Amino acid sequence: DSVKAESGKEFMLDEKYGYVHSCPTNLGTGMRASVHIDLPGWTEHGVDKLRARCEELALQPRGTRGESGGQTGCTYDISNKHRLGYSEVQLVQTMIDGVNTLYKEDLELQKK
């Protein structure tokens, strides 16, 4: 009641899930598996291109300072993009396979 009185808004109530009081991307397993990895080839090739490639691989690149901390150097925090609708095994495997792919591609980019 105090939230409604203060903000004029109520918590979202879903018939199936009950009260939604968390970021919807964190519902379900909410699992975020991540790895810190140096990708100098991708950094040289372009961070925007790395982001696009991560999108194709269902990954999310971040700087090592967290979600809004920005990028420094060539070290990235790479994690699974999806949190809902997949098992924990699927989420972790997506991250592992994607990081392995990025690493192999990075080695090729470093040769150019």
Backbone as XML, in Angstrom:
<?xml version="1.0"?>
<chain id="A" units="angstrom">
  <residue number="1" name="ASP">
    <atom name="N" x="0.819" y="-1.203" z="0.000"/>
    <atom name="CA" x="0.000" y="0.000" z="0.000"/>
    <atom name="C" x="0.860" y="1.263" z="0.000"/>
  </residue>
  <residue number="2" name="SER">
    <atom name="N" x="2.017" y="1.206" z="0.678"/>
    <atom name="CA" x="2.855" y="2.400" z="0.740"/>
    <atom name="C" x="3.424" y="2.754" z="-0.633"/>
  </residue>
  <residue number="3" name="VAL">
    <atom name="N" x="3.730" y="1.737" z="-1.455"/>
    <atom name="CA" x="4.241" y="2.005" z="-2.802"/>
    <atom name="C" x="3.173" y="2.694" z="-3.630"/>
  </residue>
  <residue number="4" name="LYS">
    <atom name="N" x="1.948" y="2.195" z="-3.540"/>
    <atom name="CA" x="0.854" y="2.801" z="-4.304"/>
    <atom name="C" x="0.605" y="4.222" z="-3.841"/>
  </residue>
  <residue number="5" name="ALA">
    <atom name="N" x="0.636" y="4.440" z="-2.533"/>
    <atom name="CA" x="0.406" y="5.785" z="-2.000"/>
    <atom name="C" x="1.494" y="6.752" z="-2.444"/>
  </residue>
  <residue number="6" name="GLU">
    <atom name="N" x="2.725" y="6.285" z="-2.458"/>
    <atom name="CA" x="3.847" y="7.155" z="-2.807"/>
    <atom name="C" x="3.962" y="7.415" z="-4.302"/>
  </residue>
  <residue number="7" name="SER">
    <atom name="N" x="3.796" y="6.345" z="-5.118"/>
    <atom name="CA" x="4.022" y="6.491" z="-6.561"/>
    <atom name="C" x="2.745" y="6.557" z="-7.383"/>
  </residue>
  <residue number="8" name="GLY">
    <atom name="N" x="1.654" y="6.136" z="-6.792"/>
    <atom name="CA" x="0.410" y="6.093" z="-7.544"/>
    <atom name="C" x="0.301" y="4.864" z="-8.432"/>
  </residue>
  <residue number="9" name="LYS">
    <atom name="N" x="1.249" y="3.940" z="-8.286"/>
    <atom name="CA" x="1.266" y="2.742" z="-9.122"/>
    <atom name="C" x="1.211" y="1.499" z="-8.246"/>
  </residue>
  <residue number="10" name="GLU">
    <atom name="N" x="0.672" y="0.435" z="-8.836"/>
    <atom name="CA" x="0.598" y="-0.835" z="-8.133"/>
    <atom name="C" x="1.606" y="-1.812" z="-8.714"/>
  </residue>
  <residue number="11" name="PHE">
    <atom name="N" x="1.907" y="-2.865" z="-7.967"/>
    <atom name="CA" x="2.744" y="-3.919" z="-8.500"/>
    <atom name="C" x="1.967" y="-4.662" z="-9.568"/>
  </residue>
  <residue number="12" name="MET">
    <atom name="N" x="2.680" y="-5.152" z="-10.584"/>
    <atom name="CA" x="2.043" y="-5.917" z="-11.641"/>
    <atom name="C" x="1.644" y="-7.290" z="-11.096"/>
  </residue>
  <residue number="13" name="LEU">
    <atom name="N" x="0.405" y="-7.668" z="-11.334"/>
    <atom name="CA" x="-0.093" y="-8.965" z="-10.897"/>
    <atom name="C" x="-0.479" y="-9.774" z="-12.122"/>
  </residue>
  <residue number="14" name="ASP">
    <atom name="N" x="0.146" y="-10.928" z="-12.283"/>
    <atom name="CA" x="-0.137" y="-11.834" z="-13.381"/>
    <atom name="C" x="-0.885" y="-13.034" z="-12.816"/>
  </residue>
  <residue number="15" name="GLU">
    <atom name="N" x="-1.939" y="-13.482" z="-13.518"/>
    <atom name="CA" x="-2.730" y="-14.612" z="-13.026"/>
    <atom name="C" x="-1.889" y="-15.870" z="-12.827"/>
  </residue>
  <residue number="16" name="LYS">
    <atom name="N" x="-0.964" y="-16.127" z="-13.743"/>
    <atom name="CA" x="-0.162" y="-17.343" z="-13.691"/>
    <atom name="C" x="1.054" y="-17.200" z="-12.764"/>
  </residue>
  <residue number="17" name="TYR">
    <atom name="N" x="1.767" y="-16.052" z="-12.841"/>
    <atom name="CA" x="3.038" y="-15.902" z="-12.138"/>
    <atom name="C" x="2.953" y="-15.130" z="-10.825"/>
  </residue>
  <residue number="18" name="GLY">
    <atom name="N" x="1.805" y="-14.548" z="-10.561"/>
    <atom name="CA" x="1.664" y="-13.775" z="-9.325"/>
    <atom name="C" x="2.205" y="-12.370" z="-9.505"/>
  </residue>
  <residue number="19" name="TYR">
    <atom name="N" x="2.706" y="-11.809" z="-8.414"/>
    <atom name="CA" x="3.239" y="-10.456" z="-8.472"/>
    <atom name="C" x="4.604" y="-10.451" z="-9.148"/>
  </residue>
  <residue number="20" name="VAL">
    <atom name="N" x="4.738" y="-9.596" z="-10.140"/>
    <atom name="CA" x="6.008" y="-9.441" z="-10.830"/>
    <atom name="C" x="6.696" y="-8.229" z="-10.206"/>
  </residue>
  <residue number="21" name="HIS">
    <atom name="N" x="7.751" y="-8.504" z="-9.470"/>
    <atom name="CA" x="8.445" y="-7.415" z="-8.774"/>
    <atom name="C" x="9.948" y="-7.475" z="-9.019"/>
  </residue>
  <residue number="22" name="SER">
    <atom name="N" x="10.292" y="-8.031" z="-10.174"/>
    <atom name="CA" x="11.689" y="-8.146" z="-10.561"/>
    <atom name="C" x="11.774" y="-7.811" z="-12.036"/>
  </residue>
  <residue number="23" name="CYS">
    <atom name="N" x="12.965" y="-7.497" z="-12.498"/>
    <atom name="CA" x="13.147" y="-7.289" z="-13.927"/>
    <atom name="C" x="12.749" y="-8.579" z="-14.640"/>
  </residue>
  <residue number="24" name="PRO">
    <atom name="N" x="11.858" y="-8.511" z="-15.623"/>
    <atom name="CA" x="11.401" y="-9.730" z="-16.297"/>
    <atom name="C" x="12.533" y="-10.561" z="-16.892"/>
  </residue>
  <residue number="25" name="THR">
    <atom name="N" x="13.671" y="-9.940" z="-17.241"/>
    <atom name="CA" x="14.778" y="-10.714" z="-17.801"/>
    <atom name="C" x="15.432" y="-11.599" z="-16.763"/>
  </residue>
  <residue number="26" name="ASN">
    <atom name="N" x="15.138" y="-11.381" z="-15.487"/>
    <atom name="CA" x="15.713" y="-12.199" z="-14.433"/>
    <atom name="C" x="14.745" y="-13.253" z="-13.903"/>
  </residue>
  <residue number="27" name="LEU">
    <atom name="N" x="13.574" y="-13.366" z="-14.525"/>
    <atom name="CA" x="12.632" y="-14.407" z="-14.137"/>
    <atom name="C" x="13.081" y="-15.737" z="-14.727"/>
  </residue>
  <residue number="28" name="GLY">
    <atom name="N" x="12.519" y="-16.802" z="-14.288"/>
    <atom name="CA" x="12.945" y="-18.116" z="-14.764"/>
    <atom name="C" x="14.198" y="-18.530" z="-14.011"/>
  </residue>
  <residue number="29" name="THR">
    <atom name="N" x="15.130" y="-19.147" z="-14.714"/>
    <atom name="CA" x="16.354" y="-19.538" z="-14.017"/>
    <atom name="C" x="17.129" y="-18.305" z="-13.609"/>
  </residue>
  <residue number="30" name="GLY">
    <atom name="N" x="17.053" y="-17.265" z="-14.421"/>
    <atom name="CA" x="17.800" y="-16.047" z="-14.127"/>
    <atom name="C" x="19.296" y="-16.262" z="-14.229"/>
  </residue>
  <residue number="31" name="MET">
    <atom name="N" x="19.708" y="-17.393" z="-14.789"/>
    <atom name="CA" x="21.122" y="-17.729" z="-14.805"/>
    <atom name="C" x="21.884" y="-16.903" z="-15.828"/>
  </residue>
  <residue number="32" name="ARG">
    <atom name="N" x="22.966" y="-16.322" z="-15.349"/>
    <atom name="CA" x="23.892" y="-15.602" z="-16.209"/>
    <atom name="C" x="25.268" y="-16.218" z="-15.994"/>
  </residue>
  <residue number="33" name="ALA">
    <atom name="N" x="25.741" y="-16.956" z="-16.985"/>
    <atom name="CA" x="27.075" y="-17.550" z="-16.927"/>
    <atom name="C" x="28.002" y="-16.653" z="-17.734"/>
  </residue>
  <residue number="34" name="SER">
    <atom name="N" x="29.165" y="-16.329" z="-17.189"/>
    <atom name="CA" x="30.048" y="-15.421" z="-17.911"/>
    <atom name="C" x="31.508" y="-15.818" z="-17.777"/>
  </residue>
  <residue number="35" name="VAL">
    <atom name="N" x="32.293" y="-15.297" z="-18.708"/>
    <atom name="CA" x="33.727" y="-15.517" z="-18.758"/>
    <atom name="C" x="34.392" y="-14.187" z="-19.078"/>
  </residue>
  <residue number="36" name="HIS">
    <atom name="N" x="35.508" y="-13.906" z="-18.430"/>
    <atom name="CA" x="36.330" y="-12.765" z="-18.828"/>
    <atom name="C" x="37.365" y="-13.293" z="-19.809"/>
  </residue>
  <residue number="37" name="ILE">
    <atom name="N" x="37.435" y="-12.657" z="-20.967"/>
    <atom name="CA" x="38.339" y="-13.122" z="-22.018"/>
    <atom name="C" x="38.943" y="-11.935" z="-22.756"/>
  </residue>
  <residue number="38" name="ASP">
    <atom name="N" x="40.223" y="-12.055" z="-23.075"/>
    <atom name="CA" x="40.895" y="-11.040" z="-23.888"/>
    <atom name="C" x="40.607" y="-11.320" z="-25.354"/>
  </residue>
  <residue number="39" name="LEU">
    <atom name="N" x="40.114" y="-10.306" z="-26.052"/>
    <atom name="CA" x="39.807" y="-10.422" z="-27.476"/>
    <atom name="C" x="40.435" y="-9.255" z="-28.235"/>
  </residue>
  <residue number="40" name="PRO">
    <atom name="N" x="41.769" y="-9.229" z="-28.337"/>
    <atom name="CA" x="42.423" y="-8.106" z="-29.010"/>
    <atom name="C" x="42.074" y="-7.997" z="-30.484"/>
  </residue>
  <residue number="41" name="GLY">
    <atom name="N" x="41.873" y="-9.133" z="-31.155"/>
    <atom name="CA" x="41.498" y="-9.105" z="-32.566"/>
    <atom name="C" x="40.146" y="-8.457" z="-32.779"/>
  </residue>
  <residue number="42" name="TRP">
    <atom name="N" x="39.177" y="-8.831" z="-31.959"/>
    <atom name="CA" x="37.840" y="-8.228" z="-32.059"/>
    <atom name="C" x="37.890" y="-6.752" z="-31.683"/>
  </residue>
  <residue number="43" name="THR">
    <atom name="N" x="38.705" y="-6.400" z="-30.698"/>
    <atom name="CA" x="38.807" y="-4.997" z="-30.283"/>
    <atom name="C" x="39.322" y="-4.153" z="-31.445"/>
  </residue>
  <residue number="44" name="GLU">
    <atom name="N" x="40.333" y="-4.645" z="-32.116"/>
    <atom name="CA" x="40.898" y="-3.938" z="-33.276"/>
    <atom name="C" x="39.890" y="-3.885" z="-34.422"/>
  </residue>
  <residue number="45" name="HIS">
    <atom name="N" x="39.155" y="-4.977" z="-34.613"/>
    <atom name="CA" x="38.165" y="-5.089" z="-35.693"/>
    <atom name="C" x="36.980" y="-4.147" z="-35.455"/>
  </residue>
  <residue number="46" name="GLY">
    <atom name="N" x="36.667" y="-3.889" z="-34.197"/>
    <atom name="CA" x="35.585" y="-2.965" z="-33.860"/>
    <atom name="C" x="34.626" y="-3.534" z="-32.838"/>
  </residue>
  <residue number="47" name="VAL">
    <atom name="N" x="34.393" y="-2.770" z="-31.781"/>
    <atom name="CA" x="33.509" y="-3.222" z="-30.705"/>
    <atom name="C" x="32.078" y="-3.400" z="-31.214"/>
  </residue>
  <residue number="48" name="ASP">
    <atom name="N" x="31.653" y="-2.538" z="-32.137"/>
    <atom name="CA" x="30.298" y="-2.687" z="-32.693"/>
    <atom name="C" x="30.154" y="-4.002" z="-33.455"/>
  </residue>
  <residue number="49" name="LYS">
    <atom name="N" x="31.215" y="-4.401" z="-34.141"/>
    <atom name="CA" x="31.187" y="-5.677" z="-34.867"/>
    <atom name="C" x="31.178" y="-6.851" z="-33.892"/>
  </residue>
  <residue number="50" name="LEU">
    <atom name="N" x="31.898" y="-6.701" z="-32.779"/>
    <atom name="CA" x="31.862" y="-7.736" z="-31.740"/>
    <atom name="C" x="30.460" y="-7.852" z="-31.169"/>
  </residue>
  <residue number="51" name="ARG">
    <atom name="N" x="29.821" y="-6.732" z="-30.893"/>
    <atom name="CA" x="28.447" y="-6.767" z="-30.361"/>
    <atom name="C" x="27.508" y="-7.475" z="-31.331"/>
  </residue>
  <residue number="52" name="ALA">
    <atom name="N" x="27.641" y="-7.168" z="-32.613"/>
    <atom name="CA" x="26.786" y="-7.790" z="-33.625"/>
    <atom name="C" x="27.030" y="-9.297" z="-33.687"/>
  </residue>
  <residue number="53" name="ARG">
    <atom name="N" x="28.300" y="-9.690" z="-33.613"/>
    <atom name="CA" x="28.625" y="-11.122" z="-33.645"/>
    <atom name="C" x="28.079" y="-11.834" z="-32.405"/>
  </residue>
  <residue number="54" name="CYS">
    <atom name="N" x="28.202" y="-11.178" z="-31.258"/>
    <atom name="CA" x="27.651" y="-11.756" z="-30.028"/>
    <atom name="C" x="26.144" y="-11.935" z="-30.138"/>
  </residue>
  <residue number="55" name="GLU">
    <atom name="N" x="25.483" y="-10.988" z="-30.753"/>
    <atom name="CA" x="24.030" y="-11.091" z="-30.952"/>
    <atom name="C" x="23.705" y="-12.357" z="-31.743"/>
  </residue>
  <residue number="56" name="GLU">
    <atom name="N" x="24.481" y="-12.625" z="-32.801"/>
    <atom name="CA" x="24.272" y="-13.825" z="-33.609"/>
    <atom name="C" x="24.483" y="-15.109" z="-32.803"/>
  </residue>
  <residue number="57" name="LEU">
    <atom name="N" x="25.377" y="-15.043" z="-31.819"/>
    <atom name="CA" x="25.706" y="-16.214" z="-31.004"/>
    <atom name="C" x="24.891" y="-16.290" z="-29.707"/>
  </residue>
  <residue number="58" name="ALA">
    <atom name="N" x="23.897" y="-15.398" z="-29.556"/>
    <atom name="CA" x="23.050" y="-15.320" z="-28.347"/>
    <atom name="C" x="23.900" y="-15.034" z="-27.106"/>
  </residue>
  <residue number="59" name="LEU">
    <atom name="N" x="24.875" y="-14.139" z="-27.288"/>
    <atom name="CA" x="25.746" y="-13.722" z="-26.186"/>
    <atom name="C" x="25.585" y="-12.242" z="-25.926"/>
  </residue>
  <residue number="60" name="GLN">
    <atom name="N" x="26.114" y="-11.826" z="-24.798"/>
    <atom name="CA" x="26.062" y="-10.416" z="-24.405"/>
    <atom name="C" x="27.465" y="-9.995" z="-23.962"/>
  </residue>
  <residue number="61" name="PRO">
    <atom name="N" x="28.091" y="-9.072" z="-24.700"/>
    <atom name="CA" x="29.406" y="-8.596" z="-24.280"/>
    <atom name="C" x="29.267" y="-7.392" z="-23.348"/>
  </residue>
  <residue number="62" name="ARG">
    <atom name="N" x="30.078" y="-7.375" z="-22.320"/>
    <atom name="CA" x="30.122" y="-6.232" z="-21.407"/>
    <atom name="C" x="31.582" y="-5.933" z="-21.118"/>
  </residue>
  <residue number="63" name="GLY">
    <atom name="N" x="31.806" y="-4.740" z="-20.638"/>
    <atom name="CA" x="33.132" y="-4.435" z="-20.128"/>
    <atom name="C" x="33.310" y="-5.140" z="-18.794"/>
  </residue>
  <residue number="64" name="THR">
    <atom name="N" x="34.519" y="-5.216" z="-18.332"/>
    <atom name="CA" x="34.779" y="-5.929" z="-17.082"/>
    <atom name="C" x="34.328" y="-5.142" z="-15.862"/>
  </residue>
  <residue number="65" name="ARG">
    <atom name="N" x="33.855" y="-3.935" z="-16.071"/>
    <atom name="CA" x="33.333" y="-3.127" z="-14.958"/>
    <atom name="C" x="31.839" y="-3.310" z="-14.757"/>
  </residue>
  <residue number="66" name="GLY">
    <atom name="N" x="31.248" y="-4.260" z="-15.454"/>
    <atom name="CA" x="29.822" y="-4.530" z="-15.273"/>
    <atom name="C" x="28.966" y="-3.972" z="-16.380"/>
  </residue>
  <residue number="67" name="GLU">
    <atom name="N" x="27.679" y="-4.050" z="-16.166"/>
    <atom name="CA" x="26.691" y="-3.713" z="-17.195"/>
    <atom name="C" x="26.826" y="-2.285" z="-17.704"/>
  </residue>
  <residue number="68" name="SER">
    <atom name="N" x="27.080" y="-1.350" z="-16.830"/>
    <atom name="CA" x="27.136" y="0.055" z="-17.255"/>
    <atom name="C" x="28.501" y="0.682" z="-16.999"/>
  </residue>
  <residue number="69" name="GLY">
    <atom name="N" x="29.498" y="-0.148" z="-16.713"/>
    <atom name="CA" x="30.809" y="0.374" z="-16.356"/>
    <atom name="C" x="31.715" y="0.729" z="-17.511"/>
  </residue>
  <residue number="70" name="GLY">
    <atom name="N" x="31.327" y="0.374" z="-18.726"/>
    <atom name="CA" x="32.140" y="0.718" z="-19.876"/>
    <atom name="C" x="33.226" y="-0.298" z="-20.166"/>
  </residue>
  <residue number="71" name="GLN">
    <atom name="N" x="33.843" y="-0.114" z="-21.304"/>
    <atom name="CA" x="34.863" y="-1.030" z="-21.797"/>
    <atom name="C" x="36.243" y="-0.413" z="-21.615"/>
  </residue>
  <residue number="72" name="THR">
    <atom name="N" x="37.176" y="-1.219" z="-21.145"/>
    <atom name="CA" x="38.565" y="-0.792" z="-21.077"/>
    <atom name="C" x="39.440" y="-1.911" z="-21.625"/>
  </residue>
  <residue number="73" name="GLY">
    <atom name="N" x="40.419" y="-1.567" z="-22.421"/>
    <atom name="CA" x="41.332" y="-2.563" z="-22.954"/>
    <atom name="C" x="40.652" y="-3.542" z="-23.879"/>
  </residue>
  <residue number="74" name="CYS">
    <atom name="N" x="41.154" y="-4.778" z="-23.877"/>
    <atom name="CA" x="40.600" y="-5.799" z="-24.779"/>
    <atom name="C" x="39.962" y="-6.956" z="-24.009"/>
  </residue>
  <residue number="75" name="THR">
    <atom name="N" x="39.746" y="-6.780" z="-22.705"/>
    <atom name="CA" x="39.126" y="-7.824" z="-21.890"/>
    <atom name="C" x="37.626" y="-7.568" z="-21.801"/>
  </residue>
  <residue number="76" name="TYR">
    <atom name="N" x="36.855" y="-8.602" z="-22.105"/>
    <atom name="CA" x="35.396" y="-8.503" z="-22.098"/>
    <atom name="C" x="34.807" y="-9.525" z="-21.142"/>
  </residue>
  <residue number="77" name="ASP">
    <atom name="N" x="33.641" y="-9.203" z="-20.624"/>
    <atom name="CA" x="32.824" y="-10.124" z="-19.852"/>
    <atom name="C" x="31.760" y="-10.610" z="-20.833"/>
  </residue>
  <residue number="78" name="ILE">
    <atom name="N" x="31.857" y="-11.859" z="-21.252"/>
    <atom name="CA" x="30.923" y="-12.429" z="-22.231"/>
    <atom name="C" x="29.983" y="-13.377" z="-21.500"/>
  </residue>
  <residue number="79" name="SER">
    <atom name="N" x="28.680" y="-13.172" z="-21.689"/>
    <atom name="CA" x="27.695" y="-14.014" z="-21.002"/>
    <atom name="C" x="26.589" y="-14.422" z="-21.964"/>
  </residue>
  <residue number="80" name="ASN">
    <atom name="N" x="25.795" y="-15.390" z="-21.527"/>
    <atom name="CA" x="24.616" y="-15.787" z="-22.287"/>
    <atom name="C" x="23.622" y="-14.622" z="-22.276"/>
  </residue>
  <residue number="81" name="LYS">
    <atom name="N" x="23.014" y="-14.379" z="-23.421"/>
    <atom name="CA" x="22.063" y="-13.268" z="-23.533"/>
    <atom name="C" x="20.705" y="-13.619" z="-22.922"/>
  </residue>
  <residue number="82" name="HIS">
    <atom name="N" x="20.256" y="-14.831" z="-23.184"/>
    <atom name="CA" x="18.923" y="-15.228" z="-22.735"/>
    <atom name="C" x="18.941" y="-15.702" z="-21.290"/>
  </residue>
  <residue number="83" name="ARG">
    <atom name="N" x="17.833" y="-15.478" z="-20.590"/>
    <atom name="CA" x="17.695" y="-15.940" z="-19.213"/>
    <atom name="C" x="16.432" y="-16.788" z="-19.041"/>
  </residue>
  <residue number="84" name="LEU">
    <atom name="N" x="15.494" y="-16.621" z="-19.965"/>
    <atom name="CA" x="14.194" y="-17.297" z="-19.871"/>
    <atom name="C" x="14.021" y="-18.345" z="-20.952"/>
  </residue>
  <residue number="85" name="GLY">
    <atom name="N" x="13.292" y="-19.402" z="-20.632"/>
    <atom name="CA" x="12.891" y="-20.370" z="-21.636"/>
    <atom name="C" x="13.928" y="-21.420" z="-21.972"/>
  </residue>
  <residue number="86" name="TYR">
    <atom name="N" x="15.035" y="-21.451" z="-21.262"/>
    <atom name="CA" x="16.085" y="-22.426" z="-21.512"/>
    <atom name="C" x="16.519" y="-23.032" z="-20.190"/>
  </residue>
  <residue number="87" name="SER">
    <atom name="N" x="17.033" y="-24.252" z="-20.256"/>
    <atom name="CA" x="17.536" y="-24.894" z="-19.037"/>
    <atom name="C" x="18.904" y="-24.308" z="-18.679"/>
  </residue>
  <residue number="88" name="GLU">
    <atom name="N" x="19.328" y="-24.571" z="-17.473"/>
    <atom name="CA" x="20.640" y="-24.113" z="-17.032"/>
    <atom name="C" x="21.737" y="-24.687" z="-17.922"/>
  </residue>
  <residue number="89" name="VAL">
    <atom name="N" x="21.593" y="-25.937" z="-18.299"/>
    <atom name="CA" x="22.593" y="-26.591" z="-19.157"/>
    <atom name="C" x="22.654" y="-25.897" z="-20.515"/>
  </residue>
  <residue number="90" name="GLN">
    <atom name="N" x="21.500" y="-25.600" z="-21.089"/>
    <atom name="CA" x="21.471" y="-24.924" z="-22.385"/>
    <atom name="C" x="22.114" y="-23.539" z="-22.302"/>
  </residue>
  <residue number="91" name="LEU">
    <atom name="N" x="21.830" y="-22.811" z="-21.238"/>
    <atom name="CA" x="22.384" y="-21.465" z="-21.097"/>
    <atom name="C" x="23.903" y="-21.483" z="-20.970"/>
  </residue>
  <residue number="92" name="VAL">
    <atom name="N" x="24.410" y="-22.380" z="-20.143"/>
    <atom name="CA" x="25.857" y="-22.475" z="-19.964"/>
    <atom name="C" x="26.514" y="-22.974" z="-21.249"/>
  </residue>
  <residue number="93" name="GLN">
    <atom name="N" x="25.904" y="-23.946" z="-21.912"/>
    <atom name="CA" x="26.492" y="-24.475" z="-23.145"/>
    <atom name="C" x="26.534" y="-23.420" z="-24.238"/>
  </residue>
  <residue number="94" name="THR">
    <atom name="N" x="25.497" y="-22.592" z="-24.325"/>
    <atom name="CA" x="25.482" y="-21.495" z="-25.288"/>
    <atom name="C" x="26.659" y="-20.558" z="-25.041"/>
  </residue>
  <residue number="95" name="MET">
    <atom name="N" x="26.896" y="-20.234" z="-23.774"/>
    <atom name="CA" x="28.006" y="-19.347" z="-23.431"/>
    <atom name="C" x="29.342" y="-19.998" z="-23.783"/>
  </residue>
  <residue number="96" name="ILE">
    <atom name="N" x="29.527" y="-21.267" z="-23.432"/>
    <atom name="CA" x="30.792" y="-21.971" z="-23.717"/>
    <atom name="C" x="31.047" y="-22.044" z="-25.222"/>
  </residue>
  <residue number="97" name="ASP">
    <atom name="N" x="30.043" y="-22.493" z="-25.971"/>
    <atom name="CA" x="30.209" y="-22.619" z="-27.424"/>
    <atom name="C" x="30.490" y="-21.260" z="-28.064"/>
  </residue>
  <residue number="98" name="GLY">
    <atom name="N" x="29.768" y="-20.248" z="-27.624"/>
    <atom name="CA" x="29.953" y="-18.911" z="-28.192"/>
    <atom name="C" x="31.323" y="-18.329" z="-27.886"/>
  </residue>
  <residue number="99" name="VAL">
    <atom name="N" x="31.793" y="-18.495" z="-26.658"/>
    <atom name="CA" x="33.120" y="-17.982" z="-26.286"/>
    <atom name="C" x="34.193" y="-18.720" z="-27.073"/>
  </residue>
  <residue number="100" name="ASN">
    <atom name="N" x="34.050" y="-20.021" z="-27.237"/>
    <atom name="CA" x="35.015" y="-20.777" z="-28.045"/>
    <atom name="C" x="35.047" y="-20.264" z="-29.485"/>
  </residue>
  <residue number="101" name="THR">
    <atom name="N" x="33.884" y="-19.968" z="-30.041"/>
    <atom name="CA" x="33.805" y="-19.429" z="-31.400"/>
    <atom name="C" x="34.470" y="-18.057" z="-31.473"/>
  </residue>
  <residue number="102" name="LEU">
    <atom name="N" x="34.155" y="-17.179" z="-30.528"/>
    <atom name="CA" x="34.769" y="-15.845" z="-30.524"/>
    <atom name="C" x="36.284" y="-15.927" z="-30.412"/>
  </residue>
  <residue number="103" name="TYR">
    <atom name="N" x="36.782" y="-16.839" z="-29.597"/>
    <atom name="CA" x="38.224" y="-16.991" z="-29.416"/>
    <atom name="C" x="38.894" y="-17.420" z="-30.725"/>
  </residue>
  <residue number="104" name="LYS">
    <atom name="N" x="38.318" y="-18.419" z="-31.402"/>
    <atom name="CA" x="38.875" y="-18.877" z="-32.680"/>
    <atom name="C" x="38.852" y="-17.750" z="-33.716"/>
  </residue>
  <residue number="105" name="GLU">
    <atom name="N" x="37.750" y="-17.022" z="-33.757"/>
    <atom name="CA" x="37.647" y="-15.901" z="-34.699"/>
    <atom name="C" x="38.643" y="-14.806" z="-34.335"/>
  </residue>
  <residue number="106" name="ASP">
    <atom name="N" x="38.853" y="-14.592" z="-33.044"/>
    <atom name="CA" x="39.801" y="-13.569" z="-32.599"/>
    <atom name="C" x="41.214" y="-13.900" z="-33.075"/>
  </residue>
  <residue number="107" name="LEU">
    <atom name="N" x="41.602" y="-15.164" z="-32.968"/>
    <atom name="CA" x="42.932" y="-15.561" z="-33.442"/>
    <atom name="C" x="43.093" y="-15.259" z="-34.929"/>
  </residue>
  <residue number="108" name="GLU">
    <atom name="N" x="42.051" y="-15.508" z="-35.713"/>
    <atom name="CA" x="42.090" y="-15.206" z="-37.158"/>
    <atom name="C" x="42.169" y="-13.698" z="-37.398"/>
  </residue>
  <residue number="109" name="LEU">
    <atom name="N" x="41.412" y="-12.923" z="-36.634"/>
    <atom name="CA" x="41.437" y="-11.466" z="-36.796"/>
    <atom name="C" x="42.803" y="-10.887" z="-36.441"/>
  </residue>
  <residue number="110" name="GLN">
    <atom name="N" x="43.490" y="-11.492" z="-35.493"/>
    <atom name="CA" x="44.815" y="-11.008" z="-35.103"/>
    <atom name="C" x="45.836" y="-11.206" z="-36.225"/>
  </residue>
  <residue number="111" name="LYS">
    <atom name="N" x="45.600" y="-12.162" z="-37.115"/>
    <atom name="CA" x="46.520" y="-12.433" z="-38.218"/>
    <atom name="C" x="46.392" y="-11.403" z="-39.336"/>
  </residue>
  <residue number="112" name="LYS">
    <atom name="N" x="45.282" y="-10.686" z="-39.388"/>
    <atom name="CA" x="45.026" y="-9.736" z="-40.481"/>
    <atom name="C" x="45.762" y="-8.433" z="-40.255"/>
  </residue>
</chain>
